[in-house]
Amino acid sequence: LHEKIELLHGVPGLYVGNVQSNDRLGIPALKLNDGPQGFRDTERPGTSTCFPSGLTVGATWDVSLAKLWGNAMGEEFRAK
């Protein structure tokens, strides 16, 4: 129960949702951001792209567009 609570309870940090790691289960620490439209970080301020939300992309029913959207977000997030 203690481990489950730790995964659901945030820890202080620069992001809205910081989750501490669980070494026993091999779960790394997580830094969750506060919105689907972009990823802010303190090292490169002002570099967040405003992506459309997942709901907006899904409403298009365009699978190739959804793949492009996901790839673009993933590339930007990974670069940061």
C-alpha atoms as a PDB file:
ATOM      1  CA  LEU A   1       0.000   0.000   0.000  1.00  0.00           C
ATOM      2  CA  HIS A   2       2.844   2.381   0.839  1.00  0.00           C
ATOM      3  CA  GLU A   3       4.340   1.989  -2.669  1.00  0.00           C
ATOM      4  CA  LYS A   4       0.975   2.629  -4.321  1.00  0.00           C
ATOM      5  CA  ILE A   5       0.501   5.811  -2.317  1.00  0.00           C
ATOM      6  CA  GLU A   6       3.981   7.030  -3.268  1.00  0.00           C
ATOM      7  CA  LEU A   7       3.148   6.582  -6.972  1.00  0.00           C
ATOM      8  CA  LEU A   8      -0.036   8.633  -6.590  1.00  0.00           C
ATOM      9  CA  HIS A   9       1.417  11.364  -4.396  1.00  0.00           C
ATOM     10  CA  GLY A  10       3.671  13.985  -5.932  1.00  0.00           C
ATOM     11  CA  VAL A  11       6.972  15.220  -4.612  1.00  0.00           C
ATOM     12  CA  PRO A  12       8.267  18.827  -4.804  1.00  0.00           C
ATOM     13  CA  GLY A  13      10.117  19.882  -7.950  1.00  0.00           C
ATOM     14  CA  LEU A  14      10.106  22.178 -10.991  1.00  0.00           C
ATOM     15  CA  TYR A  15       7.196  20.399 -12.646  1.00  0.00           C
ATOM     16  CA  VAL A  16       3.543  20.112 -11.715  1.00  0.00           C
ATOM     17  CA  GLY A  17       3.641  16.332 -11.342  1.00  0.00           C
ATOM     18  CA  ASN A  18       6.820  14.835  -9.923  1.00  0.00           C
ATOM     19  CA  VAL A  19       6.611  11.183  -8.925  1.00  0.00           C
ATOM     20  CA  GLN A  20       9.497   9.600  -7.081  1.00  0.00           C
ATOM     21  CA  SER A  21      11.055   6.399  -8.384  1.00  0.00           C
ATOM     22  CA  ASN A  22      10.356   2.900  -7.101  1.00  0.00           C
ATOM     23  CA  ASP A  23      13.629   0.988  -7.311  1.00  0.00           C
ATOM     24  CA  ARG A  24      12.074  -2.324  -6.226  1.00  0.00           C
ATOM     25  CA  LEU A  25       9.679  -2.280  -9.183  1.00  0.00           C
ATOM     26  CA  GLY A  26      12.136  -0.651 -11.597  1.00  0.00           C
ATOM     27  CA  ILE A  27       9.951   2.455 -12.047  1.00  0.00           C
ATOM     28  CA  PRO A  28      12.003   5.592 -12.761  1.00  0.00           C
ATOM     29  CA  ALA A  29      11.140   8.997 -11.330  1.00  0.00           C
ATOM     30  CA  LEU A  30       8.592  10.801 -13.485  1.00  0.00           C
ATOM     31  CA  LYS A  31       8.343  14.479 -14.359  1.00  0.00           C
ATOM     32  CA  LEU A  32       4.799  15.075 -15.591  1.00  0.00           C
ATOM     33  CA  ASN A  33       3.953  18.416 -17.138  1.00  0.00           C
ATOM     34  CA  ASP A  34       0.768  20.418 -16.781  1.00  0.00           C
ATOM     35  CA  GLY A  35      -0.745  20.235 -20.223  1.00  0.00           C
ATOM     36  CA  PRO A  36      -0.803  18.439 -23.579  1.00  0.00           C
ATOM     37  CA  GLN A  37      -0.110  21.543 -25.643  1.00  0.00           C
ATOM     38  CA  GLY A  38       3.608  21.770 -25.022  1.00  0.00           C
ATOM     39  CA  PHE A  39       6.499  21.028 -22.742  1.00  0.00           C
ATOM     40  CA  ARG A  40       8.150  23.792 -20.754  1.00  0.00           C
ATOM     41  CA  ASP A  41      11.516  23.490 -19.133  1.00  0.00           C
ATOM     42  CA  THR A  42      13.578  25.928 -17.127  1.00  0.00           C
ATOM     43  CA  GLU A  43      16.720  25.586 -19.247  1.00  0.00           C
ATOM     44  CA  ARG A  44      15.118  26.802 -22.490  1.00  0.00           C
ATOM     45  CA  PRO A  45      12.303  29.236 -21.592  1.00  0.00           C
ATOM     46  CA  GLY A  46       9.982  30.251 -24.388  1.00  0.00           C
ATOM     47  CA  THR A  47      10.656  27.152 -26.489  1.00  0.00           C
ATOM     48  CA  SER A  48       7.332  25.364 -26.002  1.00  0.00           C
ATOM     49  CA  THR A  49       5.346  24.590 -29.138  1.00  0.00           C
ATOM     50  CA  CYS A  50       1.590  24.881 -28.686  1.00  0.00           C
ATOM     51  CA  PHE A  51       0.382  21.478 -29.940  1.00  0.00           C
ATOM     52  CA  PRO A  52      -3.325  20.730 -30.396  1.00  0.00           C
ATOM     53  CA  SER A  53      -4.803  18.518 -27.697  1.00  0.00           C
ATOM     54  CA  GLY A  54      -5.213  14.792 -28.178  1.00  0.00           C
ATOM     55  CA  LEU A  55      -8.988  15.248 -28.237  1.00  0.00           C
ATOM     56  CA  THR A  56      -8.676  17.709 -31.097  1.00  0.00           C
ATOM     57  CA  VAL A  57      -6.413  15.394 -33.103  1.00  0.00           C
ATOM     58  CA  GLY A  58      -8.654  12.397 -32.393  1.00  0.00           C
ATOM     59  CA  ALA A  59     -11.726  14.287 -33.562  1.00  0.00           C
ATOM     60  CA  THR A  60     -10.210  14.521 -37.052  1.00  0.00           C
ATOM     61  CA  TRP A  61     -10.280  10.698 -37.458  1.00  0.00           C
ATOM     62  CA  ASP A  62      -7.059  11.137 -39.459  1.00  0.00           C
ATOM     63  CA  VAL A  63      -4.639   8.382 -38.415  1.00  0.00           C
ATOM     64  CA  SER A  64      -1.714   9.765 -40.432  1.00  0.00           C
ATOM     65  CA  LEU A  65      -2.216  13.212 -38.866  1.00  0.00           C
ATOM     66  CA  ALA A  66      -2.274  11.640 -35.382  1.00  0.00           C
ATOM     67  CA  LYS A  67       1.016   9.888 -36.113  1.00  0.00           C
ATOM     68  CA  LEU A  68       2.614  13.131 -37.317  1.00  0.00           C
ATOM     69  CA  TRP A  69       1.316  14.927 -34.203  1.00  0.00           C
ATOM     70  CA  GLY A  70       2.695  12.255 -31.879  1.00  0.00           C
ATOM     71  CA  ASN A  71       6.056  12.126 -33.624  1.00  0.00           C
ATOM     72  CA  ALA A  72       6.439  15.921 -33.568  1.00  0.00           C
ATOM     73  CA  MET A  73       5.623  16.114 -29.852  1.00  0.00           C
ATOM     74  CA  GLY A  74       7.893  13.181 -29.054  1.00  0.00           C
ATOM     75  CA  GLU A  75      10.819  14.718 -30.942  1.00  0.00           C
ATOM     76  CA  GLU A  76      10.466  18.045 -29.148  1.00  0.00           C
ATOM     77  CA  PHE A  77      10.017  16.491 -25.710  1.00  0.00           C
ATOM     78  CA  ARG A  78      12.953  14.113 -26.144  1.00  0.00           C
ATOM     79  CA  ALA A  79      15.202  16.974 -27.270  1.00  0.00           C
ATOM     80  CA  LYS A  80      14.515  18.762 -23.991  1.00  0.00           C
END
